[in-house]
Amino acid sequence: MRRLNLQYFAGEKTEKATPKKRQEGRKKGQVVKSIDLSTALSMLAFFLLFMVISANMGQSLLQFMSDIYVNWLNTPLNEHNIQTFNLHIFKAFGVLIAPILILALIMGIGSQLMQVGFVFSTESLQFKMERLDPIQGFKRIYSLRAIVELIKSILKLLVIGCITFSVLWINRTSVLQTMVKPISESLPIIGKVVLQMGIASSLGLIALGFLDYLYQKFDYEKNMRMSKQDIKDEYKKSEGDPLIKSKVKERQRQMAMRRMMQELPKADVVITNPTHFAVALMYDNSQMEAPKVVAKGADYLALKIREIAKQNDIVIVEKKPLARAMYKELEIGDSVPETFFKAVAEILAYVYQLKGKV
């Protein structure tokens, strides 16, 4: 049997994106959003507002047309009057369509904010040479995304086509009657049918938009996936290479050990367990308020401290509970706290007596 080399699968993107990867993608504008959903919501807002203000719009339009026939039809044709007339038309139509356009814009922006929040990125606007690569362009044309976009376009045409046919079929009698009715009676019927088509089509496109949003979320998660190696590399960048960090810590520990061993000969006494713990104390009453820990260690290091203490004629005192307690509570460089004053004072008095200092 052939042995399977698992390294071949190390680069497969099977892991979910980390928060850091998602944040970096967001800065580049890579977020879950459906443009189709935003467009459909804006379209629905357009037709709903049009339905509400259509009566006023019709009246305003008739008044505008009447104004043209009454006040402008016999106006002398010159440059000044033409400019004034054009300005009048722009203002009139601006007043008519401004509310609809503003609401559609608000709905479009609102739907984007609901989907992704506020995202500002210029990444998509930057020029990239790979966009001119014909091979990459060919891949984009025949990619899965391109096929999905084609299916979406076909579905949108089918939805709008079916809805348009259904609305016309339901209103077929009224629509056919407009052929024999005067314009004043036909326009409201046509407007009603158009509104029904618009609202129904918007609702259908919103349904497709939700499906598109689900697909965009799936596609986003797929594109953001990471391999196990990617996650390791990200961790190394953010936290540092564990191997390097362990080497640095080991070197720092060795340096601290050397400094401790250099300070150990200055100690006055070494208090031991005797085999498990050793704590070396130094006291200079002219410079210190309390004795200071210059070295401490457990097991092998405790044995090493005792050896150096013997080499430097430092007194070694066996006090098991005191050695254990001081080892756990004190660090190198700490002064002895009041809780240990009495016991340490007795030991130092004994040491000074041995050395003839008292």
Coordinates of C-alpha atoms in Angstrom, one line a residue:
M1 CA 0.0 0.0 0.0
R2 CA 1.1 3.6 -0.7
R3 CA 1.5 5.8 2.2
L4 CA -0.6 9.0 2.2
N5 CA 1.4 12.2 2.7
L6 CA -0.8 14.5 4.8
Q7 CA 1.4 17.5 3.9
Y8 CA -0.4 17.6 0.5
F9 CA -3.6 18.6 2.4
A10 CA -1.9 21.3 4.6
G11 CA -2.7 24.0 2.2
E12 CA -6.4 23.1 1.8
K13 CA -8.7 25.9 3.1
T14 CA -10.9 24.0 5.4
E15 CA -11.0 26.3 8.5
K16 CA -13.3 29.2 9.2
A17 CA -11.8 32.6 9.0
T18 CA -10.5 34.1 12.2
P19 CA -11.8 37.5 13.6
K20 CA -8.5 39.1 12.4
K21 CA -8.9 37.8 8.9
R22 CA -12.6 39.0 8.8
Q23 CA -11.5 42.5 10.1
E24 CA -8.8 42.7 7.4
G25 CA -11.3 41.7 4.8
R26 CA -13.8 44.3 6.0
K27 CA -11.1 47.0 5.6
K28 CA -10.7 45.9 2.0
G29 CA -14.5 46.1 1.5
Q30 CA -15.0 42.3 1.6
V31 CA -18.4 42.0 3.4
V32 CA -21.6 40.1 3.0
K33 CA -24.0 42.2 1.0
S34 CA -26.6 41.7 -1.8
I35 CA -26.9 44.6 -4.3
D36 CA -30.0 42.9 -5.7
L37 CA -31.7 43.1 -2.3
S38 CA -30.8 46.8 -1.9
T39 CA -32.1 47.6 -5.4
A40 CA -35.4 45.7 -4.8
L41 CA -36.0 47.6 -1.5
S42 CA -35.4 50.9 -3.3
M43 CA -37.7 49.9 -6.1
L44 CA -40.5 48.9 -3.6
A45 CA -40.1 52.3 -1.8
F46 CA -40.3 54.1 -5.1
F47 CA -43.6 52.5 -6.1
L48 CA -45.2 52.7 -2.6
L49 CA -44.5 56.4 -2.4
F50 CA -45.7 56.8 -5.9
M51 CA -48.9 55.1 -4.9
V52 CA -49.4 57.5 -2.0
I53 CA -48.6 60.8 -3.9
S54 CA -49.8 59.7 -7.3
A55 CA -53.1 61.7 -7.0
N56 CA -51.2 64.9 -6.0
M57 CA -48.6 64.2 -8.7
G58 CA -51.3 63.9 -11.4
Q59 CA -53.0 67.1 -10.3
S60 CA -49.6 68.9 -10.2
L61 CA -48.8 67.6 -13.7
L62 CA -52.2 68.8 -15.1
Q63 CA -51.7 72.2 -13.5
F64 CA -48.2 72.3 -15.0
M65 CA -49.5 71.4 -18.5
S66 CA -52.3 74.0 -18.1
D67 CA -49.8 76.6 -17.1
I68 CA -47.8 75.9 -20.3
Y69 CA -50.8 76.3 -22.5
V70 CA -52.2 79.4 -20.8
N71 CA -49.0 81.3 -19.9
W72 CA -46.2 80.0 -22.1
L73 CA -47.8 79.1 -25.4
N74 CA -48.0 82.7 -26.7
T75 CA -44.8 83.8 -25.1
P76 CA -42.3 85.4 -27.6
L77 CA -39.6 83.0 -28.6
N78 CA -36.2 84.5 -27.6
E79 CA -33.1 83.4 -25.7
H80 CA -34.2 84.8 -22.3
N81 CA -37.7 83.2 -22.5
I82 CA -36.3 79.8 -23.6
Q83 CA -33.9 79.8 -20.6
T84 CA -36.7 80.8 -18.2
F85 CA -39.0 78.2 -19.7
N86 CA -36.4 75.4 -19.3
L87 CA -35.7 76.5 -15.7
H88 CA -39.5 76.4 -15.0
I89 CA -39.7 72.8 -16.4
F90 CA -36.7 71.6 -14.3
K91 CA -38.2 73.1 -11.2
A92 CA -41.6 71.6 -11.8
F93 CA -40.3 68.1 -12.5
G94 CA -37.8 68.4 -9.7
V95 CA -40.6 69.1 -7.2
L96 CA -42.6 66.1 -8.6
I97 CA -39.9 63.4 -8.5
A98 CA -37.6 64.7 -5.7
P99 CA -39.5 62.9 -2.9
I100 CA -39.5 59.6 -4.8
L101 CA -35.8 59.8 -5.5
I102 CA -34.9 60.8 -2.0
L103 CA -36.9 57.9 -0.5
A104 CA -35.3 55.4 -2.9
L105 CA -31.9 56.7 -2.0
I106 CA -32.6 56.5 1.7
M107 CA -33.9 52.9 1.3
G108 CA -30.8 52.0 -0.8
I109 CA -28.4 53.3 1.8
G110 CA -30.5 51.9 4.7
S111 CA -30.5 48.4 3.2
Q112 CA -26.7 48.6 2.8
L113 CA -26.3 49.7 6.4
M114 CA -28.6 46.9 7.7
Q115 CA -26.5 44.3 5.8
V116 CA -22.9 45.4 6.5
G117 CA -23.0 48.6 8.6
F118 CA -20.8 51.5 7.7
V119 CA -17.8 50.4 5.5
F120 CA -15.5 52.8 3.7
S121 CA -12.9 51.2 1.5
T122 CA -11.0 52.4 -1.6
E123 CA -9.6 48.9 -2.3
S124 CA -12.0 48.2 -5.1
L125 CA -11.2 51.5 -6.8
Q126 CA -7.5 50.8 -6.9
F127 CA -5.9 49.9 -10.2
K128 CA -4.6 46.3 -10.3
M129 CA -2.6 44.9 -13.2
E130 CA -4.1 41.4 -12.8
R131 CA -7.4 42.8 -13.9
L132 CA -5.9 43.2 -17.4
D133 CA -4.7 39.6 -17.5
P134 CA -6.8 37.9 -20.2
I135 CA -6.4 34.5 -18.6
Q136 CA -7.8 35.8 -15.3
G137 CA -10.5 37.5 -17.2
F138 CA -11.4 34.3 -19.0
K139 CA -11.5 32.5 -15.6
R140 CA -13.8 35.2 -14.2
I141 CA -16.2 34.8 -17.2
Y142 CA -16.5 31.0 -16.8
S143 CA -16.3 30.9 -13.0
L144 CA -19.0 29.7 -10.6
R145 CA -19.8 33.3 -9.7
A146 CA -20.5 34.1 -13.4
I147 CA -22.8 31.1 -13.7
V148 CA -24.7 32.2 -10.6
E149 CA -25.0 35.7 -11.9
L150 CA -26.4 34.3 -15.2
I151 CA -28.9 32.2 -13.3
K152 CA -29.9 35.2 -11.2
S153 CA -30.5 37.3 -14.3
I154 CA -32.7 34.6 -15.8
L155 CA -34.7 34.2 -12.6
K156 CA -35.3 38.0 -12.4
L157 CA -36.5 38.0 -16.0
L158 CA -38.8 35.1 -15.3
V159 CA -40.2 36.7 -12.1
I160 CA -40.8 40.0 -13.7
G161 CA -42.3 38.4 -16.8
C162 CA -44.6 36.1 -14.8
I163 CA -45.8 39.0 -12.6
T164 CA -46.3 41.3 -15.5
F165 CA -48.4 38.7 -17.4
S166 CA -50.4 37.9 -14.2
V167 CA -51.2 41.5 -13.5
L168 CA -52.2 42.2 -17.1
W169 CA -54.3 39.0 -17.2
I170 CA -56.1 39.9 -14.0
N171 CA -56.8 43.4 -15.3
R172 CA -57.3 42.4 -18.9
T173 CA -60.9 43.7 -19.1
S174 CA -59.9 47.2 -17.7
V175 CA -56.9 47.4 -19.9
L176 CA -58.8 46.5 -23.1
Q177 CA -61.4 49.1 -22.2
T178 CA -58.8 51.9 -22.3
M179 CA -58.7 51.5 -26.1
V180 CA -62.2 53.0 -26.3
K181 CA -62.2 55.3 -23.3
P182 CA -61.0 58.9 -23.3
I183 CA -57.5 59.6 -22.0
S184 CA -58.8 61.2 -18.8
E185 CA -60.4 57.8 -17.9
S186 CA -57.7 55.6 -19.3
L187 CA -54.7 57.2 -17.5
P188 CA -55.9 56.2 -13.9
I189 CA -56.5 52.6 -15.1
I190 CA -53.0 52.5 -16.7
G191 CA -51.5 54.0 -13.6
K192 CA -53.2 51.5 -11.3
V193 CA -52.0 48.6 -13.4
V194 CA -48.4 49.9 -13.5
L195 CA -48.4 50.3 -9.7
Q196 CA -49.6 46.8 -9.2
M197 CA -46.9 45.5 -11.6
G198 CA -44.2 47.6 -9.8
I199 CA -45.1 46.6 -6.2
A200 CA -45.6 42.9 -7.1
S201 CA -42.3 42.9 -9.1
S202 CA -40.5 44.6 -6.2
L203 CA -41.8 41.9 -3.7
G204 CA -40.7 39.2 -6.1
L205 CA -37.3 40.7 -6.5
I206 CA -37.0 41.1 -2.7
A207 CA -37.6 37.4 -2.3
L208 CA -34.8 36.8 -4.9
G209 CA -32.7 39.3 -3.1
F210 CA -32.9 37.3 0.2
L211 CA -31.8 34.2 -1.7
D212 CA -29.0 36.2 -3.2
Y213 CA -28.0 37.4 0.3
L214 CA -27.8 33.8 1.5
Y215 CA -25.6 32.9 -1.5
Q216 CA -23.4 35.9 -0.9
K217 CA -22.9 34.9 2.7
F218 CA -22.0 31.3 1.6
D219 CA -19.6 32.7 -1.1
Y220 CA -18.1 35.1 1.5
E221 CA -17.5 32.3 4.0
K222 CA -16.0 30.1 1.3
N223 CA -13.6 32.8 0.1
M224 CA -12.6 33.7 3.6
R225 CA -11.7 30.1 4.6
M226 CA -8.1 29.5 5.8
S227 CA -5.8 26.6 5.8
K228 CA -4.3 25.3 9.1
Q229 CA -1.0 26.8 7.9
D230 CA -2.7 30.2 7.4
I231 CA -3.9 30.2 11.0
K232 CA -0.5 29.2 12.3
D233 CA 1.1 32.0 10.2
E234 CA -1.4 34.5 11.5
Y235 CA -0.7 33.5 15.1
K236 CA 3.0 33.8 14.5
K237 CA 2.5 37.3 13.1
S238 CA 0.2 38.5 15.9
E239 CA 1.7 36.6 18.9
G240 CA 5.2 35.8 17.7
D241 CA 6.7 32.5 16.6
P242 CA 6.3 30.1 19.6
L243 CA 9.7 28.6 18.9
I244 CA 11.5 32.0 18.9
K245 CA 9.5 33.0 22.0
S246 CA 10.5 29.9 23.9
K247 CA 14.2 30.5 22.9
V248 CA 14.0 34.1 24.1
K249 CA 12.4 33.0 27.4
E250 CA 15.1 30.3 27.8
R251 CA 17.8 32.9 27.2
Q252 CA 16.2 35.3 29.6
R253 CA 16.0 32.6 32.2
Q254 CA 19.7 31.7 31.7
M255 CA 20.7 35.3 32.1
A256 CA 18.7 35.7 35.2
M257 CA 20.3 32.5 36.5
R258 CA 23.8 33.9 35.9
R259 CA 22.9 37.1 37.6
M260 CA 21.5 35.2 40.6
M261 CA 24.6 33.1 40.9
Q262 CA 26.8 36.2 40.7
E263 CA 24.9 37.8 43.5
L264 CA 24.8 34.6 45.6
P265 CA 28.3 35.0 47.2
K266 CA 27.1 38.3 48.7
A267 CA 24.5 36.4 50.8
D268 CA 24.8 36.1 54.6
V269 CA 22.8 33.0 54.9
V270 CA 21.0 30.2 52.9
I271 CA 17.9 28.8 54.4
T272 CA 17.0 25.3 53.1
N273 CA 14.3 22.7 53.2
P274 CA 17.0 21.0 53.1
T275 CA 16.7 19.1 49.7
H276 CA 13.8 20.7 47.9
F277 CA 14.1 24.5 48.5
A278 CA 16.9 27.0 49.2
V279 CA 16.6 30.8 49.8
A280 CA 19.6 33.0 50.1
L281 CA 19.4 36.3 52.1
M282 CA 21.6 39.3 52.3
Y283 CA 21.4 42.0 54.9
D284 CA 23.3 45.3 55.3
N285 CA 21.8 47.4 58.1
S286 CA 23.5 50.5 56.8
Q287 CA 21.7 50.4 53.5
M288 CA 18.6 48.1 54.0
E289 CA 15.6 48.3 56.2
A290 CA 15.1 44.5 55.9
P291 CA 17.0 41.5 54.5
K292 CA 16.7 40.9 50.8
V293 CA 16.4 37.7 48.7
V294 CA 19.4 37.4 46.4
A295 CA 18.8 33.8 45.2
K296 CA 16.3 31.1 45.4
G297 CA 15.7 27.7 43.8
A298 CA 14.0 24.3 44.0
D299 CA 15.4 20.8 43.6
Y300 CA 18.5 20.9 41.3
L301 CA 18.8 24.7 41.6
A302 CA 18.5 24.4 45.4
L303 CA 21.4 21.9 45.4
K304 CA 23.4 24.3 43.2
I305 CA 22.8 27.2 45.6
R306 CA 24.0 25.1 48.5
E307 CA 27.2 24.1 46.6
I308 CA 28.0 27.7 45.8
A309 CA 27.2 28.7 49.4
K310 CA 29.7 26.1 50.7
Q311 CA 32.3 27.3 48.3
N312 CA 31.9 30.9 49.6
D313 CA 31.7 29.9 53.3
I314 CA 28.1 31.1 53.5
V315 CA 26.2 29.7 56.5
I316 CA 23.5 27.2 55.6
V317 CA 20.5 26.9 58.0
E318 CA 17.9 24.2 57.7
K319 CA 14.4 25.6 58.4
K320 CA 11.9 23.5 56.4
P321 CA 8.6 25.5 56.9
L322 CA 10.4 28.9 56.6
A323 CA 12.3 27.9 53.5
R324 CA 9.2 26.5 51.8
A325 CA 7.1 29.6 52.7
M326 CA 9.7 32.2 51.6
Y327 CA 10.3 30.3 48.3
K328 CA 6.6 30.5 47.5
E329 CA 5.9 34.0 48.6
L330 CA 9.1 35.9 47.7
E331 CA 10.9 36.7 44.5
I332 CA 14.5 37.5 43.9
G333 CA 15.1 41.1 44.9
D334 CA 12.2 41.2 47.4
S335 CA 12.7 42.4 50.9
V336 CA 11.6 40.1 53.7
P337 CA 8.1 41.1 54.9
E338 CA 7.2 41.6 58.6
T339 CA 5.6 38.1 58.7
F340 CA 9.1 36.6 58.5
F341 CA 11.0 39.2 60.6
K342 CA 11.2 37.2 63.8
A343 CA 12.3 33.9 62.3
V344 CA 14.8 35.6 60.0
A345 CA 16.1 37.8 62.8
E346 CA 16.8 34.7 64.9
I347 CA 18.7 33.1 62.0
L348 CA 20.8 36.2 61.3
A349 CA 21.6 36.6 65.0
Y350 CA 22.8 32.9 64.9
V351 CA 24.9 33.6 61.8
Y352 CA 26.5 36.7 63.1
Q353 CA 27.3 34.9 66.3
L354 CA 29.0 32.1 64.3
K355 CA 31.0 34.7 62.4
G356 CA 31.8 36.7 65.5
K357 CA 30.0 39.8 64.3
V358 CA 28.2 40.2 67.6

